[in-house]
mmCIF file of C-alpha atoms in Angstrom:
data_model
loop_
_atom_site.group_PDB
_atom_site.id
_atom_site.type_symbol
_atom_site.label_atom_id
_atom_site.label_comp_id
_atom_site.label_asym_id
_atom_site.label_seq_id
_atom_site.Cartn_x
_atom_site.Cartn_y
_atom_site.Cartn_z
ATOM 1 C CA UNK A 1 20.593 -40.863 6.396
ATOM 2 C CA UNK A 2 20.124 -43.850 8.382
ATOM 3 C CA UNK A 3 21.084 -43.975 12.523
ATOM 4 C CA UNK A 4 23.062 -46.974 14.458
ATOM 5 C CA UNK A 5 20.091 -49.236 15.632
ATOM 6 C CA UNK A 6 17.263 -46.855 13.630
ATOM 7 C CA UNK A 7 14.121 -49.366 13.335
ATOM 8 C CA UNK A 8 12.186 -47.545 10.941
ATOM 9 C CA UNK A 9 12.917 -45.952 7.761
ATOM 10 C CA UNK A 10 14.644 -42.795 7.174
ATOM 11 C CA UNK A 11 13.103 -39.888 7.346
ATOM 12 C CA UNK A 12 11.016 -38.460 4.365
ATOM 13 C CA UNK A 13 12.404 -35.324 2.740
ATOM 14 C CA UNK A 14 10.355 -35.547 -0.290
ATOM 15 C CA UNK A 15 6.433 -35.456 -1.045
ATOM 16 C CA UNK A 16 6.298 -39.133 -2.138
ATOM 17 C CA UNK A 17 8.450 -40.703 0.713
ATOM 18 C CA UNK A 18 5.701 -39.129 3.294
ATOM 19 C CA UNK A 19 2.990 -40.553 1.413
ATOM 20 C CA UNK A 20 5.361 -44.003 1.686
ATOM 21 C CA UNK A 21 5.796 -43.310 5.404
ATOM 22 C CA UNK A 22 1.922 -42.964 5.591
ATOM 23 C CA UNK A 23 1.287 -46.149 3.740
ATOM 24 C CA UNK A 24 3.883 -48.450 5.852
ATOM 25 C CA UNK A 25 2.237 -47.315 8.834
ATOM 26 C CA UNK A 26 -0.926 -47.731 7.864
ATOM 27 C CA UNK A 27 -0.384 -51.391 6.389
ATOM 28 C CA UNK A 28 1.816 -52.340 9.206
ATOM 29 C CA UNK A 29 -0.954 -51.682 11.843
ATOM 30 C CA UNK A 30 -3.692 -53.730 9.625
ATOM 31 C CA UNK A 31 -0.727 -56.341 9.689
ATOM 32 C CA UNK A 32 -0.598 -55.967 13.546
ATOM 33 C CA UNK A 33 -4.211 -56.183 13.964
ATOM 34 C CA UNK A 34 -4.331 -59.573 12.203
ATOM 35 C CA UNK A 35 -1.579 -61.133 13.246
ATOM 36 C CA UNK A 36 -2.918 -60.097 17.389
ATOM 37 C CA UNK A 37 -6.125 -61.609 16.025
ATOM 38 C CA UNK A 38 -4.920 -64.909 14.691
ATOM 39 C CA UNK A 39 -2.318 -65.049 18.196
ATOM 40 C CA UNK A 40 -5.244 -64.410 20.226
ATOM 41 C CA UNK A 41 -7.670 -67.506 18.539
ATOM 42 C CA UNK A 42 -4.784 -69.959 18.615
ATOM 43 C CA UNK A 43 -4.068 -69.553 22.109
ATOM 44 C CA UNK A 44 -7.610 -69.677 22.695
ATOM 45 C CA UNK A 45 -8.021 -73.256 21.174
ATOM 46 C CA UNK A 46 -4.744 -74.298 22.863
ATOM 47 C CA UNK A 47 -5.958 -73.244 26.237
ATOM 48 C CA UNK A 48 -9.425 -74.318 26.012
ATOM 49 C CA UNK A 49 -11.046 -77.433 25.561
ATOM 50 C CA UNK A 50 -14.782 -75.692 24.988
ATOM 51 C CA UNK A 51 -16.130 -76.302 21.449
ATOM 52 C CA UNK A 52 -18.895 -74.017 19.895
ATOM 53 C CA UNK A 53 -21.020 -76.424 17.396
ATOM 54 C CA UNK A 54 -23.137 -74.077 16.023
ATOM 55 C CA UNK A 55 -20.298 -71.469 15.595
ATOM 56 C CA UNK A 56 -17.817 -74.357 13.697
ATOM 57 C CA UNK A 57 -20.640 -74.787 11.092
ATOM 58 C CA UNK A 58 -22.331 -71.564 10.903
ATOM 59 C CA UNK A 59 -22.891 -70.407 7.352
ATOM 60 C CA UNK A 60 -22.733 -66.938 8.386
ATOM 61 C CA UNK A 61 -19.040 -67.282 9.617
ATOM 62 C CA UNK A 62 -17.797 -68.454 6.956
ATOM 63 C CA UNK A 63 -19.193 -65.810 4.726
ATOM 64 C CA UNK A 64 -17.970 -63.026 7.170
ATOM 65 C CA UNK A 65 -14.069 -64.670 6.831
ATOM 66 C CA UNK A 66 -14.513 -64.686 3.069
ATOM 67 C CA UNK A 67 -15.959 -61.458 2.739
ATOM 68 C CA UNK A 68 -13.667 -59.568 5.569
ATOM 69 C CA UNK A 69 -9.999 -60.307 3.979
ATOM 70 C CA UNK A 70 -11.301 -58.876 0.706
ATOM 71 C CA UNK A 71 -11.655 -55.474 2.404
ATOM 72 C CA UNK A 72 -8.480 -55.756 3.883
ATOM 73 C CA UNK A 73 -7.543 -55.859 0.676
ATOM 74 C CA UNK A 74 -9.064 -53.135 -1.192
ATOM 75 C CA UNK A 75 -8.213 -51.130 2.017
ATOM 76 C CA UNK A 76 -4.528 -51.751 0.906
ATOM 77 C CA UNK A 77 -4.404 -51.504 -2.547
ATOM 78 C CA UNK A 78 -6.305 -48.171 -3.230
ATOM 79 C CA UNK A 79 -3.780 -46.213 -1.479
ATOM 80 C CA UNK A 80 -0.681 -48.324 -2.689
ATOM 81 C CA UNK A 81 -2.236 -47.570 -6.161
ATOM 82 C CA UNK A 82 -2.853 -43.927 -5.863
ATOM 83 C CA UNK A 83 1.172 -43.873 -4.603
ATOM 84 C CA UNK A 84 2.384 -45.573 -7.640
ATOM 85 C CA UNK A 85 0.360 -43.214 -9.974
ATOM 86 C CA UNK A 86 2.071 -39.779 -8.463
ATOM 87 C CA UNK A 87 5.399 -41.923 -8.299
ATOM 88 C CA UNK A 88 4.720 -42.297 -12.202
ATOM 89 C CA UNK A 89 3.484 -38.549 -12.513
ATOM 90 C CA UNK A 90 5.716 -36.336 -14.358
ATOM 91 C CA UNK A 91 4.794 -32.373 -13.943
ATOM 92 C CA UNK A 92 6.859 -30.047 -15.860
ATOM 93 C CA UNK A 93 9.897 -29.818 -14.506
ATOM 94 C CA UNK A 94 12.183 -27.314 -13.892
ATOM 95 C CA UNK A 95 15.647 -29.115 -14.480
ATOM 96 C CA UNK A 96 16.371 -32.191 -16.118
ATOM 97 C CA UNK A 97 19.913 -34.068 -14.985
ATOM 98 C CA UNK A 98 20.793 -37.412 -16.547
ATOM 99 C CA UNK A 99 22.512 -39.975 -14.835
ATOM 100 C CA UNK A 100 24.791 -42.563 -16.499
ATOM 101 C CA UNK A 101 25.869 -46.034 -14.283
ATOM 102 C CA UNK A 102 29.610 -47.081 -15.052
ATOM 103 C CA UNK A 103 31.683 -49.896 -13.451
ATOM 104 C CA UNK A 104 31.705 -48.693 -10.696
ATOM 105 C CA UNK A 105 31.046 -44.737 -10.956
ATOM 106 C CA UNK A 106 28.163 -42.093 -11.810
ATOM 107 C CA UNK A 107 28.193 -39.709 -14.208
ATOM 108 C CA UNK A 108 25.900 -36.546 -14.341
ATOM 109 C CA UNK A 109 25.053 -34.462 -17.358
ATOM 110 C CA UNK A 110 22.616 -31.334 -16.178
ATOM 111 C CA UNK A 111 21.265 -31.023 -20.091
ATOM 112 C CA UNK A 112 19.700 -27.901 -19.374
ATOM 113 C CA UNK A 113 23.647 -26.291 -19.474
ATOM 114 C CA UNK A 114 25.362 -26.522 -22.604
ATOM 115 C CA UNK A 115 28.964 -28.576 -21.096
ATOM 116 C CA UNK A 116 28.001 -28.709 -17.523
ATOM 117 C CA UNK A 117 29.120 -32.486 -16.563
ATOM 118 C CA UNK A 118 31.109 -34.839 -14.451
ATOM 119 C CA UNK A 119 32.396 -37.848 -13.016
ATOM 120 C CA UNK A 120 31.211 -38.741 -9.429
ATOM 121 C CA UNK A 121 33.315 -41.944 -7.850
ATOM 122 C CA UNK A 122 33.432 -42.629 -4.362
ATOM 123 C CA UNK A 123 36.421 -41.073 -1.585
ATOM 124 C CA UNK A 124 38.628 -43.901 -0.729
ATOM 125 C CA UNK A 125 38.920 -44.853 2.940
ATOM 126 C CA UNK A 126 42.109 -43.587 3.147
ATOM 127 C CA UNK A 127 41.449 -40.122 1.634
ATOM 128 C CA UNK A 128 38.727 -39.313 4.079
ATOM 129 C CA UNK A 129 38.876 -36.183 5.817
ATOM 130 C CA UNK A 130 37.338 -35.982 9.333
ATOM 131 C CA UNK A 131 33.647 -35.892 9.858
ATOM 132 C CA UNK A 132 33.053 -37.565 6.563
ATOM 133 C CA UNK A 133 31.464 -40.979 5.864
ATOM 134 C CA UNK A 134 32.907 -44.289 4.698
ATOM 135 C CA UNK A 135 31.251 -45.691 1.422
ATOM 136 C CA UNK A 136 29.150 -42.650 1.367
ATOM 137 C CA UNK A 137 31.643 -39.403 0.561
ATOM 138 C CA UNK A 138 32.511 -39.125 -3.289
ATOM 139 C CA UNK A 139 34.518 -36.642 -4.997
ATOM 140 C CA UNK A 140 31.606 -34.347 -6.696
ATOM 141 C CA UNK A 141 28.212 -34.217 -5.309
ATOM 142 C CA UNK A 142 24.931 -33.731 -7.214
ATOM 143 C CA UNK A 143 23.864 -30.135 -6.353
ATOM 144 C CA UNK A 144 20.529 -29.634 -7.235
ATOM 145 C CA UNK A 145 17.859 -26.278 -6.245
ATOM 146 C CA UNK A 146 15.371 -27.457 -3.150
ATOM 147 C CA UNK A 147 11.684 -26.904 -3.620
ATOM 148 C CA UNK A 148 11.526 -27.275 -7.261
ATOM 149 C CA UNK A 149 10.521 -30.423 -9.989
ATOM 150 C CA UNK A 150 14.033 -32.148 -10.882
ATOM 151 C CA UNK A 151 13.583 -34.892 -13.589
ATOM 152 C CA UNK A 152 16.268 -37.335 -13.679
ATOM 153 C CA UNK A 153 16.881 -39.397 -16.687
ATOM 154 C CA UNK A 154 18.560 -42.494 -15.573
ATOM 155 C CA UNK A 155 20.745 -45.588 -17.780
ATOM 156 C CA UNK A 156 23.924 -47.375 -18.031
ATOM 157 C CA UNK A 157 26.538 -48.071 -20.029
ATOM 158 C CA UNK A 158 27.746 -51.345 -19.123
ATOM 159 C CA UNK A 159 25.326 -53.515 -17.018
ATOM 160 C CA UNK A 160 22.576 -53.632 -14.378
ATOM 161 C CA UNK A 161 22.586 -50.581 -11.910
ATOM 162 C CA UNK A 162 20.108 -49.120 -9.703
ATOM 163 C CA UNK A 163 19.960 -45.226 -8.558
ATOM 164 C CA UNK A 164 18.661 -45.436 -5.237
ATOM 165 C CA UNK A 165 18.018 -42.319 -2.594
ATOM 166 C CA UNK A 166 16.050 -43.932 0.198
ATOM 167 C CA UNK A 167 15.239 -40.356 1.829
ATOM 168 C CA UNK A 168 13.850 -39.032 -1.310
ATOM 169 C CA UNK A 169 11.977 -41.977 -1.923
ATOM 170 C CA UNK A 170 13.909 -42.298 -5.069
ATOM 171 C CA UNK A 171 14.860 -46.312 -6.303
ATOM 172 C CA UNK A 172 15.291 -46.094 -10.255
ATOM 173 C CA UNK A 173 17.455 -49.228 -12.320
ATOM 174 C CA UNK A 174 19.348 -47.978 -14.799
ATOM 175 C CA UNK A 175 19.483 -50.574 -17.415
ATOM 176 C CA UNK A 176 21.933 -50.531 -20.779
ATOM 177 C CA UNK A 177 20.202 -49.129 -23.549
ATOM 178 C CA UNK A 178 16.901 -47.568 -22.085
ATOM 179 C CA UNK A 179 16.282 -44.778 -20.421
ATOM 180 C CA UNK A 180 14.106 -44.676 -17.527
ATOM 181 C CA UNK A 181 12.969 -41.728 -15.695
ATOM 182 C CA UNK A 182 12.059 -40.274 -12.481
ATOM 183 C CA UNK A 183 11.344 -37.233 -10.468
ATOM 184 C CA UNK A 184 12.297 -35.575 -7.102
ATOM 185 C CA UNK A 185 11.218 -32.769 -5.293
ATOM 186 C CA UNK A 186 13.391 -32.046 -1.769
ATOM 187 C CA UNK A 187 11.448 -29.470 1.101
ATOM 188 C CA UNK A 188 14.621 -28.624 2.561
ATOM 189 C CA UNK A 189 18.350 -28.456 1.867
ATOM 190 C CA UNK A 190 20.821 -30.884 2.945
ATOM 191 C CA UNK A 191 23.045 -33.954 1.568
ATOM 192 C CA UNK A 192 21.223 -36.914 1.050
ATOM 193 C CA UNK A 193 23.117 -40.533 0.463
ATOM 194 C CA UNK A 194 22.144 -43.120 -1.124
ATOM 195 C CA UNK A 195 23.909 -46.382 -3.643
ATOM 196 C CA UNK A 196 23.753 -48.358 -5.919
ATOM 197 C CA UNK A 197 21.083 -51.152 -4.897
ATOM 198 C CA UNK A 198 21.303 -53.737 -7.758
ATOM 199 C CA UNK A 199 24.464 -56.212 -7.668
ATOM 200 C CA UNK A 200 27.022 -55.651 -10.589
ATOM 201 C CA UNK A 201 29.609 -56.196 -10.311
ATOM 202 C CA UNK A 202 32.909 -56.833 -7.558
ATOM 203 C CA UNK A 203 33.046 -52.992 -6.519
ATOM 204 C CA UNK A 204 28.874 -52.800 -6.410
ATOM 205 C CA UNK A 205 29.297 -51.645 -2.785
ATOM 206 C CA UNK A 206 31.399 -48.272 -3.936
ATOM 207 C CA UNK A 207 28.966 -46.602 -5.988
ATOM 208 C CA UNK A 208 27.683 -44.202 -3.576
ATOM 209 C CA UNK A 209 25.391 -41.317 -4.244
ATOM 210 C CA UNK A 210 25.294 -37.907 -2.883
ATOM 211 C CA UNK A 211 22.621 -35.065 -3.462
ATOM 212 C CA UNK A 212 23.291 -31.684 -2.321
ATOM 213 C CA UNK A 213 19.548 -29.800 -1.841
ATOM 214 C CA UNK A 214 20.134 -26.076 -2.099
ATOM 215 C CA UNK A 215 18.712 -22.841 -2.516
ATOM 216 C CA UNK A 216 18.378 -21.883 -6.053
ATOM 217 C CA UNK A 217 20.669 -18.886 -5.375
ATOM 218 C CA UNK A 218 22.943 -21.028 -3.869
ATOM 219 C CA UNK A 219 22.514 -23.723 -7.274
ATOM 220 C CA UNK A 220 22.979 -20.623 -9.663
ATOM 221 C CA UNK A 221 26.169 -19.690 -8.312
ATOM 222 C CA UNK A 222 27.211 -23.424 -7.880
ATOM 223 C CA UNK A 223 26.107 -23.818 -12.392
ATOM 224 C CA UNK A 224 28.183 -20.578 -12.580
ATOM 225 C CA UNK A 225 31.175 -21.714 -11.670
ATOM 226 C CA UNK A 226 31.083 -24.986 -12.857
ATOM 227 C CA UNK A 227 30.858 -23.463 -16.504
#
């Protein structure tokens, strides 16, 4: 989860959110480069009272500012493309869990058990025991096994939501009367938090999420009991 005074993003548990780490670095230094470039030739006509004639109307010039911004942008897109087209990628997966968005709860339904289901609202303020996090804590978490394809099957019953897991990469809406779908893959166990992040309503800021990433041992017995 996000740190007091953390400047970038969180830090990537999943496959895809690396590959999104990879591309925000990569398009924030072409970003850089430009922006020192453009810094650098406005100061230089503020400073300087020198004027190149044969540079201002050079044919070649403007051909090389035409030409270079297009390969700034192919250099962009072919990666941001590749991204969305694994984000879209669906590859067997081992468990399927389908999320419903309430005013102003979650509810889980793993459909690969036959009545294994439940309600997940948030820990008031009040009812928080030490160590755990305001806005963030709810009453059952999402366990799910680490290191294996979870497709989650995401929609609402009332109005807008959004399913959002910024450590997994993960930023589904769940909209009344489709279902939309996504995967996740975590590398290594631990709770993740995340919330709703589409406005709906007057308690929009207490729908928290929690995934609990375990071993599949550890998930087995966790299914067990639950039954």
């Amino acid at each position: 989860m996000a740190c007091p005074f953390q400047m970038g993003l969180q830090d990537a548990t999943s496959p895809i959110m690396e590959e999104l780490l990879h591309f925000h670095d990569h398009t924030l230094m072409i970003v850089f480069l430009i922006s020192s470039l453009v810094l650098y030739i406005i100061s230089t006509m503020l400073t300087t009272k020198l004027t190149h004639t044969s540079t201002m109307d050079a044919q070649e010039v403007e051909t090389v500012w035409t030409i270079l911004p297009a390969i700034i942008l192919i250099l962009i897109a072919l990666p941001s493309l590749r991204i969305l087209y694994m984000m879209d990628e669906i590859n067997n997966p081992s468990l399927t869990v389908k999320t419903m968005g309430h005013q102003w709860y979650w509810s889980y339904e793993y459909t690969d058990y036959e009545d294994l289901n439940f309600d997940s609202y948030m820990i008031p303020t009040q009812e928080l025991k030490p160590g755990e996090l305001r806005l963030l804590e709810v009453d059952n978490r999402v366990v799910l096994p680490m290191e294996m394809t979870i497709r989650m099957l995401i929609s609402s019953e009332d109005v807008l939501h959004s399913w959002a897991v910024p450590s997994l990469g993960l930023k589904t809406d769940a909209i009344p009367g489709r279902l939309n779908q996504t995967t996740l893959m975590a590398m290594r166990p631990g709770l993740y938090y995340g919330q709703c992040s589409e406005i709906c309503g007057s308690n929009h800021s207490f729908m928290p999420i929690v995934l609990e990433l375990v071993p599949l041992s550890h998930f087995e017995e966790w299914s067990a009991s639950m039954l």
